[in-house]
PDB file of C-alpha atoms in Angstrom:
ATOM      1  CA  MET A   1      -5.781 -31.994  -1.917  1.00  0.00           C
ATOM      2  CA  ILE A   2      -3.294 -30.788   0.693  1.00  0.00           C
ATOM      3  CA  LEU A   3      -0.423 -32.656  -1.013  1.00  0.00           C
ATOM      4  CA  ARG A   4      -1.291 -31.079  -4.344  1.00  0.00           C
ATOM      5  CA  SER A   5      -1.251 -27.575  -2.786  1.00  0.00           C
ATOM      6  CA  ARG A   6       2.187 -28.193  -1.293  1.00  0.00           C
ATOM      7  CA  ILE A   7       3.574 -29.362  -4.651  1.00  0.00           C
ATOM      8  CA  ILE A   8       2.249 -26.231  -6.344  1.00  0.00           C
ATOM      9  CA  SER A   9       3.838 -24.034  -3.627  1.00  0.00           C
ATOM     10  CA  VAL A  10       7.230 -25.714  -4.045  1.00  0.00           C
ATOM     11  CA  LEU A  11       7.097 -25.258  -7.814  1.00  0.00           C
ATOM     12  CA  ALA A  12       6.186 -21.593  -7.392  1.00  0.00           C
ATOM     13  CA  LEU A  13       9.096 -20.987  -5.012  1.00  0.00           C
ATOM     14  CA  GLY A  14      11.471 -22.684  -7.458  1.00  0.00           C
ATOM     15  CA  ALA A  15      10.278 -20.459 -10.276  1.00  0.00           C
ATOM     16  CA  ILE A  16      10.823 -17.346  -8.131  1.00  0.00           C
ATOM     17  CA  SER A  17      14.331 -18.529  -7.223  1.00  0.00           C
ATOM     18  CA  LEU A  18      15.242 -19.115 -10.866  1.00  0.00           C
ATOM     19  CA  ALA A  19      13.845 -15.726 -11.828  1.00  0.00           C
ATOM     20  CA  GLY A  20      16.014 -14.103  -9.135  1.00  0.00           C
ATOM     21  CA  CYS A  21      19.139 -15.862 -10.424  1.00  0.00           C
ATOM     22  CA  SER A  22      18.438 -14.837 -14.003  1.00  0.00           C
ATOM     23  CA  SER A  23      18.057 -11.184 -12.984  1.00  0.00           C
ATOM     24  CA  GLU A  24      21.556 -10.883 -11.471  1.00  0.00           C
ATOM     25  CA  ALA A  25      23.420  -7.771 -12.582  1.00  0.00           C
ATOM     26  CA  PRO A  26      25.917  -8.347 -15.419  1.00  0.00           C
ATOM     27  CA  PRO A  27      29.629  -7.951 -14.594  1.00  0.00           C
ATOM     28  CA  VAL A  28      30.982  -4.407 -14.657  1.00  0.00           C
ATOM     29  CA  GLN A  29      32.710  -3.532 -17.919  1.00  0.00           C
ATOM     30  CA  LEU A  30      36.000  -1.857 -16.987  1.00  0.00           C
ATOM     31  CA  LYS A  31      37.602   0.737 -19.223  1.00  0.00           C
ATOM     32  CA  PRO A  32      41.176   0.062 -20.390  1.00  0.00           C
ATOM     33  CA  LEU A  33      43.977   2.381 -19.386  1.00  0.00           C
ATOM     34  CA  THR A  34      44.564   5.165 -21.896  1.00  0.00           C
ATOM     35  CA  MET A  35      47.884   6.714 -22.885  1.00  0.00           C
ATOM     36  CA  LYS A  36      47.111  10.396 -22.435  1.00  0.00           C
ATOM     37  CA  GLU A  37      50.453  11.674 -23.719  1.00  0.00           C
ATOM     38  CA  GLN A  38      54.062  10.655 -24.295  1.00  0.00           C
ATOM     39  CA  ALA A  39      57.373  12.226 -25.224  1.00  0.00           C
ATOM     40  CA  SER A  40      60.897  11.028 -25.932  1.00  0.00           C
ATOM     41  CA  SER A  41      64.330  12.446 -26.693  1.00  0.00           C
ATOM     42  CA  ILE A  42      67.682  11.078 -27.852  1.00  0.00           C
ATOM     43  CA  VAL A  43      71.146  12.115 -26.666  1.00  0.00           C
ATOM     44  CA  LYS A  44      74.406  11.080 -28.389  1.00  0.00           C
ATOM     45  CA  THR A  45      77.069   9.638 -26.054  1.00  0.00           C
ATOM     46  CA  ARG A  46      80.429   7.909 -26.476  1.00  0.00           C
ATOM     47  CA  ASP A  47      78.772   4.503 -26.059  1.00  0.00           C
ATOM     48  CA  GLY A  48      75.855   5.072 -28.407  1.00  0.00           C
ATOM     49  CA  TYR A  49      72.566   6.865 -27.927  1.00  0.00           C
ATOM     50  CA  VAL A  50      70.581   7.432 -24.728  1.00  0.00           C
ATOM     51  CA  VAL A  51      66.803   7.423 -25.152  1.00  0.00           C
ATOM     52  CA  ASN A  52      64.763   9.273 -22.508  1.00  0.00           C
ATOM     53  CA  TRP A  53      60.993   9.044 -22.318  1.00  0.00           C
ATOM     54  CA  ALA A  54      57.991  10.182 -20.288  1.00  0.00           C
ATOM     55  CA  GLY A  55      54.348   9.172 -20.414  1.00  0.00           C
ATOM     56  CA  VAL A  56      51.015   9.607 -18.647  1.00  0.00           C
ATOM     57  CA  LEU A  57      48.459   6.798 -18.263  1.00  0.00           C
ATOM     58  CA  ASN A  58      44.859   7.507 -17.217  1.00  0.00           C
ATOM     59  CA  ASN A  59      42.524   5.191 -15.292  1.00  0.00           C
ATOM     60  CA  GLY A  60      38.878   5.987 -16.007  1.00  0.00           C
ATOM     61  CA  ASN A  61      37.511   3.414 -13.534  1.00  0.00           C
ATOM     62  CA  PRO A  62      36.437   5.001 -10.208  1.00  0.00           C
ATOM     63  CA  TRP A  63      36.416   1.807  -8.125  1.00  0.00           C
ATOM     64  CA  HIS A  64      39.398  -0.234  -9.356  1.00  0.00           C
ATOM     65  CA  PHE A  65      43.180  -0.129  -9.281  1.00  0.00           C
ATOM     66  CA  GLY A  66      45.014  -0.867 -12.532  1.00  0.00           C
ATOM     67  CA  GLU A  67      47.878  -3.172 -11.510  1.00  0.00           C
ATOM     68  CA  HIS A  68      50.833  -4.968 -13.143  1.00  0.00           C
ATOM     69  CA  ALA A  69      50.783  -2.884 -16.332  1.00  0.00           C
ATOM     70  CA  VAL A  70      53.988  -2.903 -18.378  1.00  0.00           C
ATOM     71  CA  ALA A  71      55.122  -0.164 -20.765  1.00  0.00           C
ATOM     72  CA  THR A  72      56.920  -1.249 -23.933  1.00  0.00           C
ATOM     73  CA  VAL A  73      59.269   1.363 -25.403  1.00  0.00           C
ATOM     74  CA  VAL A  74      60.500   0.669 -28.947  1.00  0.00           C
ATOM     75  CA  GLY A  75      62.988   2.662 -31.013  1.00  0.00           C
ATOM     76  CA  ARG A  76      63.280   2.194 -34.786  1.00  0.00           C
ATOM     77  CA  ASP A  77      65.743   3.624 -37.286  1.00  0.00           C
ATOM     78  CA  ALA A  78      64.854   5.358 -40.549  1.00  0.00           C
ATOM     79  CA  SER A  79      64.362   2.016 -42.341  1.00  0.00           C
ATOM     80  CA  GLY A  80      61.944   0.778 -39.662  1.00  0.00           C
ATOM     81  CA  ALA A  81      64.380  -1.689 -38.096  1.00  0.00           C
ATOM     82  CA  GLU A  82      64.164  -2.068 -34.322  1.00  0.00           C
ATOM     83  CA  VAL A  83      67.276  -0.701 -32.594  1.00  0.00           C
ATOM     84  CA  MET A  84      65.994  -0.498 -29.000  1.00  0.00           C
ATOM     85  CA  ARG A  85      63.309  -2.220 -26.918  1.00  0.00           C
ATOM     86  CA  MET A  86      62.588  -1.876 -23.217  1.00  0.00           C
ATOM     87  CA  ASP A  87      59.823  -3.405 -21.096  1.00  0.00           C
ATOM     88  CA  GLN A  88      59.195  -1.178 -18.077  1.00  0.00           C
ATOM     89  CA  PRO A  89      57.008  -2.496 -15.193  1.00  0.00           C
ATOM     90  CA  LEU A  90      54.709   0.297 -14.047  1.00  0.00           C
ATOM     91  CA  ASP A  91      53.359   1.254 -10.654  1.00  0.00           C
ATOM     92  CA  ALA A  92      49.670   0.796  -9.882  1.00  0.00           C
ATOM     93  CA  VAL A  93      47.292   3.377 -11.343  1.00  0.00           C
ATOM     94  CA  PRO A  94      44.812   4.575  -8.666  1.00  0.00           C
ATOM     95  CA  PRO A  95      41.031   4.730  -9.232  1.00  0.00           C
ATOM     96  CA  SER A  96      40.010   7.748 -11.327  1.00  0.00           C
ATOM     97  CA  GLY A  97      43.683   8.744 -11.318  1.00  0.00           C
ATOM     98  CA  SER A  98      46.710   8.885 -13.553  1.00  0.00           C
ATOM     99  CA  LEU A  99      50.256   7.552 -13.570  1.00  0.00           C
ATOM    100  CA  THR A 100      53.261   9.576 -14.659  1.00  0.00           C
ATOM    101  CA  PHE A 101      56.237   7.407 -15.586  1.00  0.00           C
ATOM    102  CA  THR A 102      59.678   8.113 -17.008  1.00  0.00           C
ATOM    103  CA  GLY A 103      62.603   5.981 -18.114  1.00  0.00           C
ATOM    104  CA  GLN A 104      65.919   5.727 -19.922  1.00  0.00           C
ATOM    105  CA  ALA A 105      67.675   3.137 -22.115  1.00  0.00           C
ATOM    106  CA  THR A 106      70.692   2.890 -24.445  1.00  0.00           C
ATOM    107  CA  ALA A 107      70.539   2.158 -28.187  1.00  0.00           C
ATOM    108  CA  ALA A 108      73.478   1.131 -30.373  1.00  0.00           C
ATOM    109  CA  ALA A 109      72.074   3.052 -33.354  1.00  0.00           C
ATOM    110  CA  LYS A 110      70.152   6.300 -33.416  1.00  0.00           C
ATOM    111  CA  PRO A 111      66.372   5.771 -33.395  1.00  0.00           C
ATOM    112  CA  ALA A 112      64.416   7.866 -35.851  1.00  0.00           C
ATOM    113  CA  LYS A 113      61.183   7.191 -33.997  1.00  0.00           C
ATOM    114  CA  VAL A 114      60.333   6.096 -30.445  1.00  0.00           C
ATOM    115  CA  THR A 115      56.906   4.752 -29.479  1.00  0.00           C
ATOM    116  CA  ILE A 116      55.483   3.871 -26.066  1.00  0.00           C
ATOM    117  CA  ASP A 117      52.745   1.287 -25.665  1.00  0.00           C
ATOM    118  CA  TYR A 118      51.610  -0.825 -22.712  1.00  0.00           C
ATOM    119  CA  ARG A 119      50.278  -4.267 -21.918  1.00  0.00           C
ATOM    120  CA  SER A 120      46.817  -4.408 -20.345  1.00  0.00           C
ATOM    121  CA  ALA A 121      46.545  -3.971 -16.594  1.00  0.00           C
ATOM    122  CA  GLN A 122      44.982  -6.339 -14.088  1.00  0.00           C
ATOM    123  CA  TRP A 123      42.003  -4.886 -12.232  1.00  0.00           C
ATOM    124  CA  ARG A 124      41.346  -5.095  -8.508  1.00  0.00           C
ATOM    125  CA  PRO A 125      38.514  -3.409  -6.555  1.00  0.00           C
ATOM    126  CA  ALA A 126      39.714  -0.674  -4.209  1.00  0.00           C
ATOM    127  CA  ALA A 127      39.176  -1.096  -0.477  1.00  0.00           C
ATOM    128  CA  ARG A 128      38.072   2.527  -0.033  1.00  0.00           C
ATOM    129  CA  ILE A 129      36.002   5.082  -1.918  1.00  0.00           C
ATOM    130  CA  PRO A 130      37.926   7.244  -4.440  1.00  0.00           C
ATOM    131  CA  SER A 131      37.929  10.346  -2.202  1.00  0.00           C
ATOM    132  CA  ALA A 132      39.917   8.432   0.443  1.00  0.00           C
ATOM    133  CA  PHE A 133      42.952   8.282  -1.856  1.00  0.00           C
ATOM    134  CA  ARG A 134      44.411  11.731  -1.401  1.00  0.00           C
ATOM    135  CA  LYS A 135      47.267  13.187  -3.409  1.00  0.00           C
ATOM    136  CA  PHE A 136      50.660  13.729  -1.819  1.00  0.00           C
ATOM    137  CA  PRO A 137      51.124  17.533  -1.715  1.00  0.00           C
ATOM    138  CA  VAL A 138      54.232  18.853  -3.474  1.00  0.00           C
ATOM    139  CA  SER A 139      55.528  22.352  -2.740  1.00  0.00           C
ATOM    140  CA  ARG A 140      58.533  24.671  -3.121  1.00  0.00           C
ATOM    141  CA  VAL A 141      59.259  23.360  -6.612  1.00  0.00           C
ATOM    142  CA  GLN A 142      62.218  24.993  -8.365  1.00  0.00           C
ATOM    143  CA  THR A 143      63.432  24.333 -11.908  1.00  0.00           C
ATOM    144  CA  LEU A 144      67.058  25.203 -12.635  1.00  0.00           C
ATOM    145  CA  LYS A 145      68.681  24.832 -16.048  1.00  0.00           C
ATOM    146  CA  GLN A 146      72.242  23.496 -15.893  1.00  0.00           C
ATOM    147  CA  LYS A 147      75.195  24.358 -18.153  1.00  0.00           C
ATOM    148  CA  ASP A 148      75.019  20.967 -19.899  1.00  0.00           C
ATOM    149  CA  GLY A 149      71.373  21.564 -20.907  1.00  0.00           C
ATOM    150  CA  SER A 150      69.839  19.336 -18.250  1.00  0.00           C
ATOM    151  CA  TYR A 151      67.315  20.561 -15.682  1.00  0.00           C
ATOM    152  CA  LEU A 152      67.558  20.232 -11.912  1.00  0.00           C
ATOM    153  CA  ILE A 153      64.202  19.961 -10.132  1.00  0.00           C
ATOM    154  CA  THR A 154      63.937  20.399  -6.355  1.00  0.00           C
ATOM    155  CA  GLY A 155      61.062  20.637  -3.897  1.00  0.00           C
ATOM    156  CA  THR A 156      59.358  18.972  -0.927  1.00  0.00           C
ATOM    157  CA  VAL A 157      56.675  16.289  -0.726  1.00  0.00           C
ATOM    158  CA  ALA A 158      54.225  15.891   2.168  1.00  0.00           C
ATOM    159  CA  ASN A 159      52.253  12.924   3.504  1.00  0.00           C
ATOM    160  CA  PRO A 160      48.526  13.596   4.102  1.00  0.00           C
ATOM    161  CA  TYR A 161      48.043  10.295   5.976  1.00  0.00           C
ATOM    162  CA  LEU A 162      48.557   9.320   9.616  1.00  0.00           C
ATOM    163  CA  LEU A 163      50.776   6.348   8.749  1.00  0.00           C
ATOM    164  CA  PRO A 164      54.292   6.999   7.369  1.00  0.00           C
ATOM    165  CA  ALA A 165      54.878   6.216   3.691  1.00  0.00           C
ATOM    166  CA  SER A 166      57.850   3.860   3.418  1.00  0.00           C
ATOM    167  CA  SER A 167      58.724   4.921  -0.140  1.00  0.00           C
ATOM    168  CA  LEU A 168      57.296   7.386  -2.650  1.00  0.00           C
ATOM    169  CA  VAL A 169      58.107   7.998  -6.306  1.00  0.00           C
ATOM    170  CA  VAL A 170      58.414  11.658  -7.313  1.00  0.00           C
ATOM    171  CA  SER A 171      58.034  12.353 -11.049  1.00  0.00           C
ATOM    172  CA  ALA A 172      58.454  15.680 -12.825  1.00  0.00           C
ATOM    173  CA  LEU A 173      57.233  16.639 -16.298  1.00  0.00           C
ATOM    174  CA  LEU A 174      58.523  19.592 -18.318  1.00  0.00           C
ATOM    175  CA  ARG A 175      56.250  21.460 -20.730  1.00  0.00           C
ATOM    176  CA  ASP A 176      56.743  24.239 -23.267  1.00  0.00           C
ATOM    177  CA  GLU A 177      54.636  27.380 -23.604  1.00  0.00           C
ATOM    178  CA  ALA A 178      51.996  25.504 -25.597  1.00  0.00           C
ATOM    179  CA  GLY A 179      51.674  22.911 -22.826  1.00  0.00           C
ATOM    180  CA  LYS A 180      53.338  20.160 -24.873  1.00  0.00           C
ATOM    181  CA  LEU A 181      55.219  17.492 -22.916  1.00  0.00           C
ATOM    182  CA  ILE A 182      58.938  17.722 -23.704  1.00  0.00           C
ATOM    183  CA  GLY A 183      60.632  15.584 -21.029  1.00  0.00           C
ATOM    184  CA  GLY A 184      60.516  14.099 -17.566  1.00  0.00           C
ATOM    185  CA  GLY A 185      62.400  12.385 -14.773  1.00  0.00           C
ATOM    186  CA  SER A 186      61.799  10.526 -11.495  1.00  0.00           C
ATOM    187  CA  THR A 187      63.378   9.890  -8.108  1.00  0.00           C
ATOM    188  CA  PHE A 188      62.503   8.281  -4.753  1.00  0.00           C
ATOM    189  CA  VAL A 189      61.972   9.590  -1.228  1.00  0.00           C
ATOM    190  CA  ASP A 190      61.798   7.219   1.756  1.00  0.00           C
ATOM    191  CA  ASP A 191      60.113   7.233   5.164  1.00  0.00           C
ATOM    192  CA  VAL A 192      57.796  10.189   4.563  1.00  0.00           C
ATOM    193  CA  LYS A 193      56.019  11.064   7.810  1.00  0.00           C
ATOM    194  CA  ALA A 194      53.102  13.436   8.295  1.00  0.00           C
ATOM    195  CA  GLY A 195      54.333  16.880   9.292  1.00  0.00           C
ATOM    196  CA  SER A 196      57.922  16.251   8.118  1.00  0.00           C
ATOM    197  CA  PRO A 197      58.023  16.807   4.341  1.00  0.00           C
ATOM    198  CA  PRO A 198      61.388  15.661   2.921  1.00  0.00           C
ATOM    199  CA  ARG A 199      63.213  17.403   0.102  1.00  0.00           C
ATOM    200  CA  PHE A 200      63.641  15.752  -3.288  1.00  0.00           C
ATOM    201  CA  ILE A 201      66.170  16.377  -6.060  1.00  0.00           C
ATOM    202  CA  LEU A 202      66.012  14.975  -9.582  1.00  0.00           C
ATOM    203  CA  THR A 203      67.642  15.663 -12.950  1.00  0.00           C
ATOM    204  CA  ILE A 204      65.968  15.650 -16.366  1.00  0.00           C
ATOM    205  CA  GLU A 205      68.210  15.125 -19.389  1.00  0.00           C
ATOM    206  CA  GLY A 206      67.633  15.116 -23.111  1.00  0.00           C
ATOM    207  CA  VAL A 207      65.440  18.198 -23.450  1.00  0.00           C
ATOM    208  CA  PRO A 208      65.634  19.211 -27.135  1.00  0.00           C
ATOM    209  CA  ALA A 209      68.037  22.081 -27.759  1.00  0.00           C
ATOM    210  CA  GLY A 210      66.341  25.433 -28.261  1.00  0.00           C
ATOM    211  CA  THR A 211      63.232  24.371 -26.355  1.00  0.00           C
ATOM    212  CA  ASP A 212      62.115  26.703 -23.591  1.00  0.00           C
ATOM    213  CA  VAL A 213      60.655  25.117 -20.467  1.00  0.00           C
ATOM    214  CA  ALA A 214      57.603  27.105 -19.391  1.00  0.00           C
ATOM    215  CA  LYS A 215      56.085  24.802 -16.759  1.00  0.00           C
ATOM    216  CA  THR A 216      57.086  21.991 -14.431  1.00  0.00           C
ATOM    217  CA  GLU A 217      54.514  19.517 -13.108  1.00  0.00           C
ATOM    218  CA  VAL A 218      55.490  17.330 -10.147  1.00  0.00           C
ATOM    219  CA  GLU A 219      53.520  14.498  -8.548  1.00  0.00           C
ATOM    220  CA  ALA A 220      54.269  11.865  -5.913  1.00  0.00           C
ATOM    221  CA  ARG A 221      52.783   8.380  -5.573  1.00  0.00           C
ATOM    222  CA  THR A 222      53.301   5.109  -3.751  1.00  0.00           C
ATOM    223  CA  TRP A 223      55.792   2.695  -5.257  1.00  0.00           C
ATOM    224  CA  GLY A 224      54.895  -0.832  -6.436  1.00  0.00           C
ATOM    225  CA  SER A 225      52.934  -2.720  -9.075  1.00  0.00           C
ATOM    226  CA  THR A 226      49.899  -3.094  -6.770  1.00  0.00           C
ATOM    227  CA  GLY A 227      47.732  -0.582  -4.930  1.00  0.00           C
ATOM    228  CA  ARG A 228      48.307  -2.214  -1.510  1.00  0.00           C
ATOM    229  CA  PRO A 229      50.713   0.486  -0.173  1.00  0.00           C
ATOM    230  CA  PHE A 230      48.247   3.223  -1.143  1.00  0.00           C
ATOM    231  CA  GLU A 231      45.325   1.327   0.403  1.00  0.00           C
ATOM    232  CA  GLU A 232      47.183   0.765   3.678  1.00  0.00           C
ATOM    233  CA  LEU A 233      47.800   4.495   4.001  1.00  0.00           C
ATOM    234  CA  ALA A 234      44.160   5.303   3.207  1.00  0.00           C
ATOM    235  CA  LEU A 235      42.845   2.671   5.639  1.00  0.00           C
ATOM    236  CA  GLY A 236      45.034   4.185   8.372  1.00  0.00           C
ATOM    237  CA  GLY A 237      43.220   7.502   8.027  1.00  0.00           C
ATOM    238  CA  ALA A 238      44.127  10.989   6.898  1.00  0.00           C
ATOM    239  CA  VAL A 239      45.627  13.759   8.978  1.00  0.00           C
ATOM    240  CA  PRO A 240      42.885  16.096  10.291  1.00  0.00           C
ATOM    241  CA  VAL A 241      42.723  19.379   8.437  1.00  0.00           C
ATOM    242  CA  HIS A 242      42.502  21.461  11.652  1.00  0.00           C
ATOM    243  CA  THR A 243      45.010  20.410  14.339  1.00  0.00           C
ATOM    244  CA  VAL A 244      45.621  23.731  16.154  1.00  0.00           C
ATOM    245  CA  ARG A 245      43.570  24.598  19.251  1.00  0.00           C
ATOM    246  CA  PRO A 246      41.846  28.013  19.211  1.00  0.00           C
ATOM    247  CA  THR A 247      43.683  30.724  21.137  1.00  0.00           C
ATOM    248  CA  THR A 248      40.735  33.049  21.833  1.00  0.00           C
ATOM    249  CA  GLU A 249      38.775  32.887  25.067  1.00  0.00           C
ATOM    250  CA  PRO A 250      35.303  31.302  24.893  1.00  0.00           C
ATOM    251  CA  PHE A 251      32.271  33.597  25.066  1.00  0.00           C
ATOM    252  CA  ALA A 252      31.000  34.310  28.572  1.00  0.00           C
ATOM    253  CA  LYS A 253      27.498  33.713  27.283  1.00  0.00           C
ATOM    254  CA  ASP A 254      26.441  31.476  24.445  1.00  0.00           C
ATOM    255  CA  ARG A 255      25.222  33.740  21.647  1.00  0.00           C
ATOM    256  CA  GLY A 256      24.423  30.941  19.240  1.00  0.00           C
ATOM    257  CA  LYS A 257      20.707  31.071  19.939  1.00  0.00           C
ATOM    258  CA  GLN A 258      18.440  34.091  19.953  1.00  0.00           C
ATOM    259  CA  ALA A 259      14.730  34.187  20.583  1.00  0.00           C
ATOM    260  CA  MET A 260      12.756  35.436  17.609  1.00  0.00           C
ATOM    261  CA  PRO A 261      10.515  38.432  18.333  1.00  0.00           C
ATOM    262  CA  GLN A 262       6.870  37.519  18.630  1.00  0.00           C
ATOM    263  CA  ALA A 263       4.498  39.237  16.235  1.00  0.00           C
ATOM    264  CA  ASP A 264       1.434  40.969  17.699  1.00  0.00           C
ATOM    265  CA  HIS A 265      -1.889  39.378  16.767  1.00  0.00           C
TER     266      HIS A 265
END
């Protein structure tokens, strides 16, 4: 009788174990990167045609980096024949963030149409919560149109983290009055320390003639096909918001607490 009870108990435990295994949560379905917008322009040179492009990729996943994505830029002539192709490795796209990228290539014949697509990213869980990945503040941005039709963009970029950023990519997008993307360019800044924002300078070429630039958007990000540099900065901690000691004298008497008047009964 005792042996039979033990056998029944073992079978019951096995059934519970199998039920627990079968109730495991299904794998998380990650959203693909989305091409939010893109723009391109063509400039005639002595050696052929220079194709400039800019694009913005969005990552709708709040807990994963999109890594090792590659943009494919293709130019075709009026007959549909391919006259230019460029595969551009992209930097990592942060969780719930976006990636601005720009590029340039030469075509032997003039493209009638330029398209930008991308190969799927590889996904990796982030080591910190999304709010830990702070943006790199950009300030003092100036947009100056040059005599040759290009635009010179200057400004400063700050580091909100305690650790220095070895290298950052600074990308600028130009928009018209309707908010349409009309061009962009990128540059690098190195050894960005907290409290010492370096100055950046970049040039954007190929803006269509007769187009008025109404707005310039600038963002900075870590450089590399993986999110490791960004994670290392976030794991090192952010600079405290308040770092200046108060200059006023403390109260002689603590006035934070007051006794409430007692009601008469």
